[in-house]
C-alpha cells in the first residue's frame, strides 16, 4: 500500500504518546498514556522503564485501531524523548536492573561534587558542552553501577547495556537487535565528546563506565532498525531528544535559527552551525538534530526556570486571575507600564546571571499599581528573561538571529508574543501546529524515508502569526535597561 503516514513516538516526562501525521504534517490521530512518577526519597525521581515501553506500544496500538490505518501505509517511525533519563538493562533478558533515573533526579550531586574536586569542570565544558550536574546521564549511570549489587562486575563482563529512553525503546522495539542512539541524545550524557563525535574515554574512565555498555551513535535521521508490527516491518528512521526535536520541528536546522518553548519554564535553543562554541555565559553547547552525509550542527541551549510558572503563581498564590489565558486581555486593557518590573527569581537567577541564592522581587511600585499592572509586569518578565538568554547566546556566537520560532502553552498569549518581538527587535514566528516536538521527530523519520527533504519541510511547517517589532529603539532601550537594573537589585550580593 502507498506509504501515506509518518508516526511519532513522543515519550515525555509525564506522558507517552503516539501521533500519526500525514504528508502535510497534519495530525490524524493521537493517543496518550500518563506516566507514573516514583519519588522514593527526597530529590529522587524514577520511572518504570518497562511501563514506558508497554505504554508506547499501547499508544501506538490505539492510534492504529482508532484510524484503521494499515501498518503497510506507514513510511516510518520517529522517536522523541525526555532527555538524560537513564536506563541500564540486561543485554540477554532485556530486563532493566533498576528503575530509570529521571533527569530531574538530584541523587548524584555528591558524585558531581567529586568530579568537580577532581578538576574536571573545564574538561567537561570543552568536550561535552555541559556543566557538571546531576541533570545529565553520566553520573546517573555511575550511580547504578556503584549501588546495584553486582552491577559493575556484570557491566565489565559485557552483560549490561546503558541507554537514554530512545535507546531503551529501540532495543525493545527491535526485539534486542539494535543498541543505538542519535547525536542529540548522546550530547546530553556528559560522557560523549561533541568535538570528536565519539564516547569520551577520559569521562568513561573517571566514572568507571565500561564502553561495551554504550549504544552506537548515529545521525538523528537514519536507520535505527525496525518494529515488527503484526508481521509488517515498520522502519524507525528518526530519533531526537525533545528540545532538539522541537528546534527541528520549527524548521530550525539552519544556523541563526532559534526557538523558545514557553512552558512552565522556557527552553531556548539557537542553531550555531558547524563550529563548536564554548559558552562564556554559562549556556550549554549541544548537538542539534543531524541528517545523513552532513556533519551535525551545534546549538547553544539556555533555560529559564520560571516561565509560565509565574502565571501559575499569579493564579494560585496571589489569586489575581482564574485562568492563565485571562492575562492577555488584562495586558491589553491598560496602558504601557512605566518602570514596573517583576523579577521572578523564584528558583534563583539562571543564565546569564547564575545566582542561585537570589529571590524574586518587584520594583517600581507606586500608589496607582494594582492587580492588572502586576499581572502585566509578570507576563512581560517572560519576554525580558528570554532577551537575557538570547543576548547571552548572541554574545557567545557572535552572530545574529534570523527569527525566533515559538511554541509552548504561553506562546498562545498574543500580547506576550508582540512584546517579545518588540523587546528583541526580531520577528517572532508562531506556527499553526504547536506539536512541534512530535513533528520534529516525524520530519527526521520522513526525511530518511524520502517523504520530505530538508527543503520541503519548510513548506510543511505552517506559520500562524508573524509578530513584527513596532516599538521604537528609545523605548526598547529604556524598558530593557529598567529590567536590567531591577535584576541588579535582585541579585543576592
Ligand atoms: P509544560 O509543557 O511545561 O507543562 P505548557 O507548554 O503546557 O507547559 O504551558 C503551560 C504554562 O503556560 C503554564 O505555566 C501556564 O501558566 C502558561 N500559560 C498557558 N496559557 C497562557 C497564556 N495564555 N498566557 C500566559 N501564560 C500561559
Short mmCIF file of N, CA and C in Angstrom, two decimals, residues 83-87 101-109 111-112 115-116 124-125 128-143 162 164 184-192 203 207 209 244 267 282-286 301 303 354:
data_model
loop_
_atom_site.label_atom_id
_atom_site.label_comp_id
_atom_site.label_asym_id
_atom_site.label_seq_id
_atom_site.Cartn_x
_atom_site.Cartn_y
_atom_site.Cartn_z
N UNK A 83 14.91 13.88 27.76
CA UNK A 83 16.35 13.66 27.62
C UNK A 83 16.98 13.25 28.95
N UNK A 84 18.18 12.72 28.87
CA UNK A 84 19.06 12.44 30.02
C UNK A 84 18.61 11.28 30.92
N UNK A 85 17.33 10.96 30.94
CA UNK A 85 16.82 9.88 31.80
C UNK A 85 17.54 8.58 31.43
N UNK A 86 17.97 7.86 32.47
CA UNK A 86 18.96 6.79 32.29
C UNK A 86 18.41 5.40 32.61
N UNK A 87 18.63 4.47 31.69
CA UNK A 87 18.20 3.08 31.90
C UNK A 87 19.41 2.16 31.75
N UNK A 101 16.39 6.39 36.08
CA UNK A 101 16.63 7.58 36.90
C UNK A 101 16.36 8.80 36.02
N UNK A 102 15.38 9.60 36.45
CA UNK A 102 14.85 10.68 35.62
C UNK A 102 15.76 11.91 35.67
N UNK A 103 15.77 12.69 34.61
CA UNK A 103 16.63 13.88 34.50
C UNK A 103 16.54 14.79 35.72
N UNK A 104 15.35 14.89 36.33
CA UNK A 104 15.13 15.76 37.48
C UNK A 104 15.82 15.28 38.75
N UNK A 105 16.23 14.03 38.76
CA UNK A 105 16.72 13.38 39.99
C UNK A 105 18.07 13.97 40.42
N UNK A 106 18.16 14.30 41.72
CA UNK A 106 19.34 15.00 42.24
C UNK A 106 20.27 14.08 43.03
N UNK A 107 20.04 12.78 43.03
CA UNK A 107 20.79 11.90 43.94
C UNK A 107 22.29 11.90 43.65
N UNK A 108 22.68 12.27 42.43
CA UNK A 108 24.11 12.15 42.10
C UNK A 108 24.89 13.44 42.33
N UNK A 109 24.29 14.39 43.07
CA UNK A 109 25.02 15.63 43.37
C UNK A 109 26.38 15.36 44.03
N UNK A 111 28.35 12.84 43.57
CA UNK A 111 29.27 12.36 42.51
C UNK A 111 29.76 13.57 41.70
N UNK A 112 28.84 14.49 41.45
CA UNK A 112 29.22 15.70 40.69
C UNK A 112 30.25 16.51 41.47
N UNK A 115 33.58 14.97 41.01
CA UNK A 115 34.15 15.23 39.68
C UNK A 115 34.72 16.65 39.61
N UNK A 116 34.00 17.58 40.27
CA UNK A 116 34.49 18.96 40.31
C UNK A 116 35.79 19.01 41.10
N UNK A 124 35.02 19.00 31.05
CA UNK A 124 33.63 18.64 30.74
C UNK A 124 33.00 19.69 29.83
N UNK A 125 33.23 20.95 30.17
CA UNK A 125 32.63 22.04 29.39
C UNK A 125 33.15 22.03 27.94
N UNK A 128 32.28 18.04 26.41
CA UNK A 128 30.91 17.51 26.33
C UNK A 128 29.90 18.64 26.12
N UNK A 129 30.34 19.89 26.28
CA UNK A 129 29.45 21.05 26.10
C UNK A 129 28.60 21.34 27.31
N UNK A 130 28.75 20.53 28.38
CA UNK A 130 27.83 20.62 29.52
C UNK A 130 28.55 21.16 30.75
N UNK A 131 27.78 21.43 31.79
CA UNK A 131 28.38 21.72 33.09
C UNK A 131 28.22 20.45 33.93
N UNK A 132 29.08 20.26 34.92
CA UNK A 132 28.94 19.05 35.74
C UNK A 132 27.70 19.20 36.60
N UNK A 133 26.70 18.36 36.35
CA UNK A 133 25.44 18.48 37.07
C UNK A 133 24.72 17.13 37.06
N UNK A 134 23.94 16.92 38.13
CA UNK A 134 23.23 15.64 38.25
C UNK A 134 22.17 15.47 37.14
N UNK A 135 21.80 16.57 36.50
CA UNK A 135 20.85 16.60 35.40
C UNK A 135 21.20 15.58 34.29
N UNK A 136 22.49 15.44 33.99
CA UNK A 136 22.91 14.65 32.83
C UNK A 136 23.10 13.17 33.17
N UNK A 137 23.11 12.33 32.12
CA UNK A 137 23.03 10.87 32.33
C UNK A 137 24.25 10.25 33.02
N UNK A 138 25.46 10.75 32.71
CA UNK A 138 26.68 10.05 33.12
C UNK A 138 26.73 9.66 34.59
N UNK A 139 26.44 10.62 35.47
CA UNK A 139 26.55 10.30 36.90
C UNK A 139 25.41 9.39 37.35
N UNK A 140 24.29 9.43 36.65
CA UNK A 140 23.18 8.52 36.99
C UNK A 140 23.59 7.08 36.66
N UNK A 141 24.28 6.92 35.52
CA UNK A 141 24.77 5.61 35.13
C UNK A 141 25.81 5.12 36.15
N UNK A 142 26.72 6.01 36.55
CA UNK A 142 27.72 5.62 37.56
C UNK A 142 27.03 5.18 38.86
N UNK A 143 25.99 5.92 39.25
CA UNK A 143 25.28 5.58 40.49
C UNK A 143 24.72 4.15 40.41
N UNK A 162 23.58 0.33 28.58
CA UNK A 162 23.07 1.63 29.03
C UNK A 162 22.36 2.31 27.87
N UNK A 164 19.67 6.08 27.01
CA UNK A 164 18.62 7.03 27.35
C UNK A 164 17.32 6.41 26.81
N UNK A 184 21.82 13.93 19.16
CA UNK A 184 21.20 14.89 20.08
C UNK A 184 21.07 14.30 21.48
N UNK A 185 20.72 13.02 21.57
CA UNK A 185 20.62 12.38 22.89
C UNK A 185 21.99 12.11 23.50
N UNK A 186 22.94 11.66 22.66
CA UNK A 186 24.29 11.37 23.17
C UNK A 186 24.90 12.62 23.80
N UNK A 187 24.58 13.79 23.21
CA UNK A 187 25.21 15.02 23.68
C UNK A 187 24.66 15.49 25.04
N UNK A 188 23.76 14.74 25.63
CA UNK A 188 23.22 15.09 26.95
C UNK A 188 23.71 14.13 28.03
N UNK A 189 24.67 13.28 27.71
CA UNK A 189 25.06 12.25 28.68
C UNK A 189 26.25 12.66 29.56
N UNK A 190 27.03 13.67 29.14
CA UNK A 190 28.25 14.08 29.84
C UNK A 190 29.37 13.05 29.67
N UNK A 191 29.15 12.02 28.82
CA UNK A 191 30.23 11.07 28.52
C UNK A 191 30.47 11.01 27.00
N UNK A 192 29.84 11.94 26.25
CA UNK A 192 30.01 11.95 24.79
C UNK A 192 30.77 13.21 24.41
N UNK A 203 36.15 10.68 30.36
CA UNK A 203 34.98 10.71 31.23
C UNK A 203 34.55 9.29 31.62
N UNK A 207 34.54 7.78 35.57
CA UNK A 207 33.36 7.25 36.27
C UNK A 207 33.29 5.72 36.25
N UNK A 209 33.01 3.58 33.74
CA UNK A 209 31.93 3.06 32.87
C UNK A 209 32.56 2.27 31.72
N UNK A 244 15.79 19.38 20.99
CA UNK A 244 16.36 19.44 19.64
C UNK A 244 15.30 19.08 18.60
N UNK A 267 12.53 27.01 27.34
CA UNK A 267 13.72 26.34 26.79
C UNK A 267 14.10 26.98 25.47
N UNK A 282 27.69 30.64 30.62
CA UNK A 282 27.05 29.56 31.36
C UNK A 282 25.96 28.85 30.59
N UNK A 283 25.94 29.00 29.26
CA UNK A 283 24.97 28.25 28.46
C UNK A 283 25.57 26.89 28.10
N UNK A 284 24.71 25.97 27.70
CA UNK A 284 25.21 24.65 27.32
C UNK A 284 25.44 24.61 25.82
N UNK A 285 26.41 23.80 25.41
CA UNK A 285 26.58 23.54 23.98
C UNK A 285 26.10 22.12 23.74
N UNK A 286 25.33 21.94 22.70
CA UNK A 286 24.72 20.64 22.49
C UNK A 286 24.68 20.35 21.00
N UNK A 301 22.18 26.20 24.24
CA UNK A 301 20.92 25.97 24.93
C UNK A 301 20.90 26.73 26.25
N UNK A 303 18.06 27.72 29.58
CA UNK A 303 16.69 27.56 30.06
C UNK A 303 16.37 28.63 31.09
N UNK A 354 23.31 33.48 36.84
CA UNK A 354 23.73 32.37 37.68
C UNK A 354 23.92 32.77 39.14
#
